[in-house]
Amino acid sequence: MEWKTVAVTILVVSLCFLAIPIRVGPDHSSEDIKLFESYVARYNKSYRGDPTEYSERFERFQRSLRHIEKMNGLRSTQESAYYGLTQFSDMSEDEFVQRALRPDLPERGRKHVGASYHCEHRKRKEMNHLEKRAAGVLPKVDWREKGIISPVKSQGSCGACWAFSTVEVVESMYAIKNGSLHLLSVQEMIDCAKNSNLGCEGGDICSLLAWLKATKSAILPEKSYPLTRKTDACKLKGTVAKTPGVRITDFTCDSFVDVEDELLATLATHGPVAAAVNALSWQNYLGGIIQYHCDGAFTSLNHAVQIVGYDKSDTIPHYIIKNSWGPTFGDKGYIYIAIGNNLCGIANQVSAVDII
């Protein structure tokens, strides 16, 4: 039996030296390290001197790089969305949600369904003849070209997208009505707005508009109540209703799901609107039109933006979205989303505003 043992031993040893081809992925390590070093310097990341966090961030950065490669590989046309490094690329998905998004928006949004200002557009269109307006809207409307859209702002680490988007719509509506654009105070809304709004810790467009209308509160000029990007004590003095500024007279909080032509009609004939969206897939967005991979479910809403127009004449018809992550994010602060399939939940909860 000893010869069998020797034979087995020789076989095992021989196998150890056989050249068996094994498929492995490309080694990105050295290239990734150089990219990360450049990334940390570009965004002046605070963890440069912390070896432990530096290493953890590098691993998250590498996951973003592989995801970016995957998403860019799925592009169907030159106009399709493309992805690359952003200020969020060293974050895990969970951290991105917690730092830049508001995952409680679906819960907040449900309380507005059925309210007097919430409209199911299949019912409302019969009253306002929106189907006729939808059939006759211009192929392209870009309110930026009319000079009624303020510069892109940055909310920083303050979770008040709800205040930024709402105030920006009021700015636009004031400019349409009065012929001049004036910056209004987002910080006033962060500090003072009630009705379950919690400053930088969260809020929602419909609750803010309901509060503004019910209290007859005025939105002050930006210079009178400057942006700090943190929640402070409200600095308004005296009776709120007597404070000078811009007041709203009415608003809607609408669902345009399955009737996006009517949303286009509203944009064309009324003006820019504020909308709740799902921005989870925007973490590494650089530009182009989002056509896929952006869940539209009401339960996935987590951010608020201003819709400033649309272009139906483009190869890929799309909405023009003004974001609040600064002018260096996306396409100079803007994002483009294809029309027609409620991508990113763009049609779930949309608010139009009327002002005095």
mmCIF file of N, CA and C in Angstrom, residues 115-175:
data_model
loop_
_atom_site.group_PDB
_atom_site.id
_atom_site.type_symbol
_atom_site.label_atom_id
_atom_site.label_comp_id
_atom_site.label_asym_id
_atom_site.label_seq_id
_atom_site.Cartn_x
_atom_site.Cartn_y
_atom_site.Cartn_z
ATOM 1 N N ALA A 115 -55.593 66.146 1.099
ATOM 2 C CA ALA A 115 -55.779 67.509 1.590
ATOM 3 C C ALA A 115 -56.403 68.371 0.497
ATOM 4 N N SER A 116 -56.979 69.492 0.875
ATOM 5 C CA SER A 116 -57.704 70.335 -0.079
ATOM 6 C C SER A 116 -56.812 70.871 -1.185
ATOM 7 N N TYR A 117 -55.520 71.027 -0.897
ATOM 8 C CA TYR A 117 -54.608 71.558 -1.917
ATOM 9 C C TYR A 117 -53.966 70.447 -2.744
ATOM 10 N N HIS A 118 -54.250 69.192 -2.422
ATOM 11 C CA HIS A 118 -53.693 68.068 -3.175
ATOM 12 C C HIS A 118 -54.703 67.646 -4.236
ATOM 13 N N CYS A 119 -54.254 67.588 -5.474
ATOM 14 C CA CYS A 119 -55.166 67.291 -6.575
ATOM 15 C C CYS A 119 -54.748 66.048 -7.339
ATOM 16 N N GLU A 120 -55.702 65.172 -7.597
ATOM 17 C CA GLU A 120 -55.484 64.094 -8.550
ATOM 18 C C GLU A 120 -55.820 64.682 -9.914
ATOM 19 N N HIS A 121 -54.851 64.720 -10.813
ATOM 20 C CA HIS A 121 -55.042 65.527 -12.015
ATOM 21 C C HIS A 121 -56.071 64.996 -12.985
ATOM 22 N N ARG A 122 -56.449 63.759 -12.874
ATOM 23 C CA ARG A 122 -57.514 63.282 -13.748
ATOM 24 C C ARG A 122 -58.828 63.998 -13.425
ATOM 25 N N LYS A 123 -58.985 64.373 -12.157
ATOM 26 C CA LYS A 123 -60.190 65.100 -11.760
ATOM 27 C C LYS A 123 -60.053 66.576 -12.106
ATOM 28 N N ARG A 124 -58.905 67.121 -11.817
ATOM 29 C CA ARG A 124 -58.722 68.556 -11.966
ATOM 30 C C ARG A 124 -58.695 68.999 -13.426
ATOM 31 N N LYS A 125 -58.209 68.131 -14.304
ATOM 32 C CA LYS A 125 -58.056 68.546 -15.698
ATOM 33 C C LYS A 125 -59.402 68.878 -16.346
ATOM 34 N N GLU A 126 -60.494 68.277 -15.883
ATOM 35 C CA GLU A 126 -61.797 68.585 -16.437
ATOM 36 C C GLU A 126 -62.200 70.017 -16.085
ATOM 37 N N MET A 127 -61.786 70.475 -14.914
ATOM 38 C CA MET A 127 -62.135 71.821 -14.500
ATOM 39 C C MET A 127 -61.295 72.856 -15.241
ATOM 40 N N ASN A 128 -60.014 72.585 -15.371
ATOM 41 C CA ASN A 128 -59.093 73.582 -15.922
ATOM 42 C C ASN A 128 -58.750 73.372 -17.391
ATOM 43 N N HIS A 129 -59.361 72.353 -18.007
ATOM 44 C CA HIS A 129 -59.110 72.058 -19.417
ATOM 45 C C HIS A 129 -57.624 71.878 -19.708
ATOM 46 N N LEU A 130 -56.964 71.210 -18.795
ATOM 47 C CA LEU A 130 -55.522 71.024 -18.958
ATOM 48 C C LEU A 130 -55.175 70.154 -20.154
ATOM 49 N N GLU A 131 -56.130 69.271 -20.521
ATOM 50 C CA GLU A 131 -55.816 68.431 -21.672
ATOM 51 C C GLU A 131 -55.667 69.266 -22.940
ATOM 52 N N LYS A 132 -56.410 70.369 -23.053
ATOM 53 C CA LYS A 132 -56.285 71.244 -24.214
ATOM 54 C C LYS A 132 -54.958 72.004 -24.144
ATOM 55 N N ARG A 133 -54.606 72.460 -22.966
ATOM 56 C CA ARG A 133 -53.338 73.161 -22.815
ATOM 57 C C ARG A 133 -52.178 72.233 -23.126
ATOM 58 N N ALA A 134 -52.276 70.962 -22.666
ATOM 59 C CA ALA A 134 -51.195 70.003 -22.883
ATOM 60 C C ALA A 134 -50.973 69.755 -24.362
ATOM 61 N N ALA A 135 -52.057 69.759 -25.131
ATOM 62 C CA ALA A 135 -51.938 69.496 -26.570
ATOM 63 C C ALA A 135 -51.273 70.650 -27.298
ATOM 64 N N GLY A 136 -51.358 71.849 -26.718
ATOM 65 C CA GLY A 136 -50.850 73.017 -27.425
ATOM 66 C C GLY A 136 -49.586 73.624 -26.850
ATOM 67 N N VAL A 137 -48.917 72.957 -25.924
ATOM 68 C CA VAL A 137 -47.731 73.552 -25.305
ATOM 69 C C VAL A 137 -46.578 73.605 -26.296
ATOM 70 N N LEU A 138 -45.687 74.562 -26.078
ATOM 71 C CA LEU A 138 -44.501 74.712 -26.917
ATOM 72 C C LEU A 138 -43.606 73.483 -26.801
ATOM 73 N N PRO A 139 -42.831 73.179 -27.836
ATOM 74 C CA PRO A 139 -41.932 72.020 -27.772
ATOM 75 C C PRO A 139 -40.810 72.196 -26.767
ATOM 76 N N LYS A 140 -40.477 73.444 -26.463
ATOM 77 C CA LYS A 140 -39.404 73.690 -25.487
ATOM 78 C C LYS A 140 -39.731 74.916 -24.657
ATOM 79 N N VAL A 141 -39.556 74.796 -23.337
ATOM 80 C CA VAL A 141 -39.695 75.923 -22.419
ATOM 81 C C VAL A 141 -38.542 75.865 -21.436
ATOM 82 N N ASP A 142 -37.727 76.914 -21.417
ATOM 83 C CA ASP A 142 -36.594 76.990 -20.488
ATOM 84 C C ASP A 142 -36.651 78.354 -19.816
ATOM 85 N N TRP A 143 -37.158 78.373 -18.586
ATOM 86 C CA TRP A 143 -37.357 79.640 -17.892
ATOM 87 C C TRP A 143 -36.052 80.345 -17.564
ATOM 88 N N ARG A 144 -34.926 79.656 -17.660
ATOM 89 C CA ARG A 144 -33.624 80.306 -17.460
ATOM 90 C C ARG A 144 -33.403 81.377 -18.522
ATOM 91 N N GLU A 145 -33.918 81.124 -19.723
ATOM 92 C CA GLU A 145 -33.737 82.063 -20.832
ATOM 93 C C GLU A 145 -34.540 83.345 -20.637
ATOM 94 N N LYS A 146 -35.497 83.309 -19.716
ATOM 95 C CA LYS A 146 -36.326 84.487 -19.442
ATOM 96 C C LYS A 146 -35.763 85.330 -18.291
ATOM 97 N N GLY A 147 -34.673 84.864 -17.684
ATOM 98 C CA GLY A 147 -34.050 85.621 -16.596
ATOM 99 C C GLY A 147 -34.803 85.591 -15.289
ATOM 100 N N ILE A 148 -35.593 84.516 -15.080
ATOM 101 C CA ILE A 148 -36.397 84.477 -13.850
ATOM 102 C C ILE A 148 -35.967 83.323 -12.928
ATOM 103 N N ILE A 149 -34.789 82.755 -13.198
ATOM 104 C CA ILE A 149 -34.262 81.675 -12.361
ATOM 105 C C ILE A 149 -33.005 82.165 -11.648
ATOM 106 N N SER A 150 -32.983 82.057 -10.332
ATOM 107 C CA SER A 150 -31.830 82.532 -9.553
ATOM 108 C C SER A 150 -30.651 81.576 -9.705
ATOM 109 N N PRO A 151 -29.439 82.017 -9.346
ATOM 110 C CA PRO A 151 -28.264 81.140 -9.437
ATOM 111 C C PRO A 151 -28.414 79.890 -8.572
ATOM 112 N N VAL A 152 -27.738 78.833 -8.973
ATOM 113 C CA VAL A 152 -27.768 77.580 -8.209
ATOM 114 C C VAL A 152 -27.130 77.800 -6.843
ATOM 115 N N LYS A 153 -27.810 77.343 -5.811
ATOM 116 C CA LYS A 153 -27.307 77.473 -4.439
ATOM 117 C C LYS A 153 -26.790 76.131 -3.935
ATOM 118 N N SER A 154 -26.090 76.158 -2.817
ATOM 119 C CA SER A 154 -25.614 74.930 -2.184
ATOM 120 C C SER A 154 -26.190 74.821 -0.783
ATOM 121 N N GLN A 155 -26.846 73.713 -0.508
ATOM 122 C CA GLN A 155 -27.414 73.519 0.828
ATOM 123 C C GLN A 155 -26.383 72.973 1.802
ATOM 124 N N GLY A 156 -25.209 72.574 1.303
ATOM 125 C CA GLY A 156 -24.177 72.027 2.178
ATOM 126 C C GLY A 156 -24.682 70.810 2.926
ATOM 127 N N SER A 157 -24.389 70.738 4.205
ATOM 128 C CA SER A 157 -24.833 69.605 5.016
ATOM 129 C C SER A 157 -26.188 69.846 5.662
ATOM 130 N N CYS A 158 -26.853 70.937 5.287
ATOM 131 C CA CYS A 158 -28.177 71.269 5.830
ATOM 132 C C CYS A 158 -29.252 70.582 5.002
ATOM 133 N N GLY A 159 -30.067 69.760 5.636
ATOM 134 C CA GLY A 159 -31.094 69.002 4.927
ATOM 135 C C GLY A 159 -32.356 69.794 4.672
ATOM 136 N N ALA A 160 -32.214 70.949 4.032
ATOM 137 C CA ALA A 160 -33.368 71.833 3.801
ATOM 138 C C ALA A 160 -33.639 72.016 2.317
ATOM 139 N N CYS A 161 -33.502 70.948 1.541
ATOM 140 C CA CYS A 161 -33.837 71.021 0.109
ATOM 141 C C CYS A 161 -35.269 71.503 -0.073
ATOM 142 N N TRP A 162 -36.149 71.145 0.845
ATOM 143 C CA TRP A 162 -37.555 71.552 0.808
ATOM 144 C C TRP A 162 -37.702 73.072 0.831
ATOM 145 N N ALA A 163 -36.831 73.754 1.606
ATOM 146 C CA ALA A 163 -36.876 75.217 1.694
ATOM 147 C C ALA A 163 -36.245 75.860 0.462
ATOM 148 N N PHE A 164 -35.117 75.311 0.008
ATOM 149 C CA PHE A 164 -34.449 75.858 -1.176
ATOM 150 C C PHE A 164 -35.378 75.819 -2.392
ATOM 151 N N SER A 165 -35.951 74.645 -2.652
ATOM 152 C CA SER A 165 -36.778 74.492 -3.853
ATOM 153 C C SER A 165 -38.019 75.374 -3.797
ATOM 154 N N THR A 166 -38.651 75.474 -2.641
ATOM 155 C CA THR A 166 -39.867 76.280 -2.513
ATOM 156 C C THR A 166 -39.578 77.765 -2.692
ATOM 157 N N VAL A 167 -38.562 78.248 -2.008
ATOM 158 C CA VAL A 167 -38.212 79.671 -2.102
ATOM 159 C C VAL A 167 -37.808 80.030 -3.533
ATOM 160 N N GLU A 168 -37.113 79.131 -4.205
ATOM 161 C CA GLU A 168 -36.690 79.393 -5.589
ATOM 162 C C GLU A 168 -37.892 79.517 -6.522
ATOM 163 N N VAL A 169 -38.923 78.718 -6.291
ATOM 164 C CA VAL A 169 -40.137 78.843 -7.101
ATOM 165 C C VAL A 169 -40.817 80.190 -6.828
ATOM 166 N N VAL A 170 -40.870 80.593 -5.568
ATOM 167 C CA VAL A 170 -41.472 81.897 -5.239
ATOM 168 C C VAL A 170 -40.676 83.022 -5.897
ATOM 169 N N GLU A 171 -39.345 82.931 -5.879
ATOM 170 C CA GLU A 171 -38.512 83.926 -6.572
ATOM 171 C C GLU A 171 -38.905 84.031 -8.047
ATOM 172 N N SER A 172 -39.053 82.867 -8.673
ATOM 173 C CA SER A 172 -39.388 82.838 -10.098
ATOM 174 C C SER A 172 -40.769 83.427 -10.376
ATOM 175 N N MET A 173 -41.733 83.077 -9.542
ATOM 176 C CA MET A 173 -43.090 83.583 -9.753
ATOM 177 C C MET A 173 -43.155 85.098 -9.537
ATOM 178 N N TYR A 174 -42.381 85.594 -8.584
ATOM 179 C CA TYR A 174 -42.308 87.047 -8.376
ATOM 180 C C TYR A 174 -41.712 87.719 -9.605
ATOM 181 N N ALA A 175 -40.661 87.121 -10.170
ATOM 182 C CA ALA A 175 -40.013 87.695 -11.347
ATOM 183 C C ALA A 175 -40.942 87.686 -12.555
#
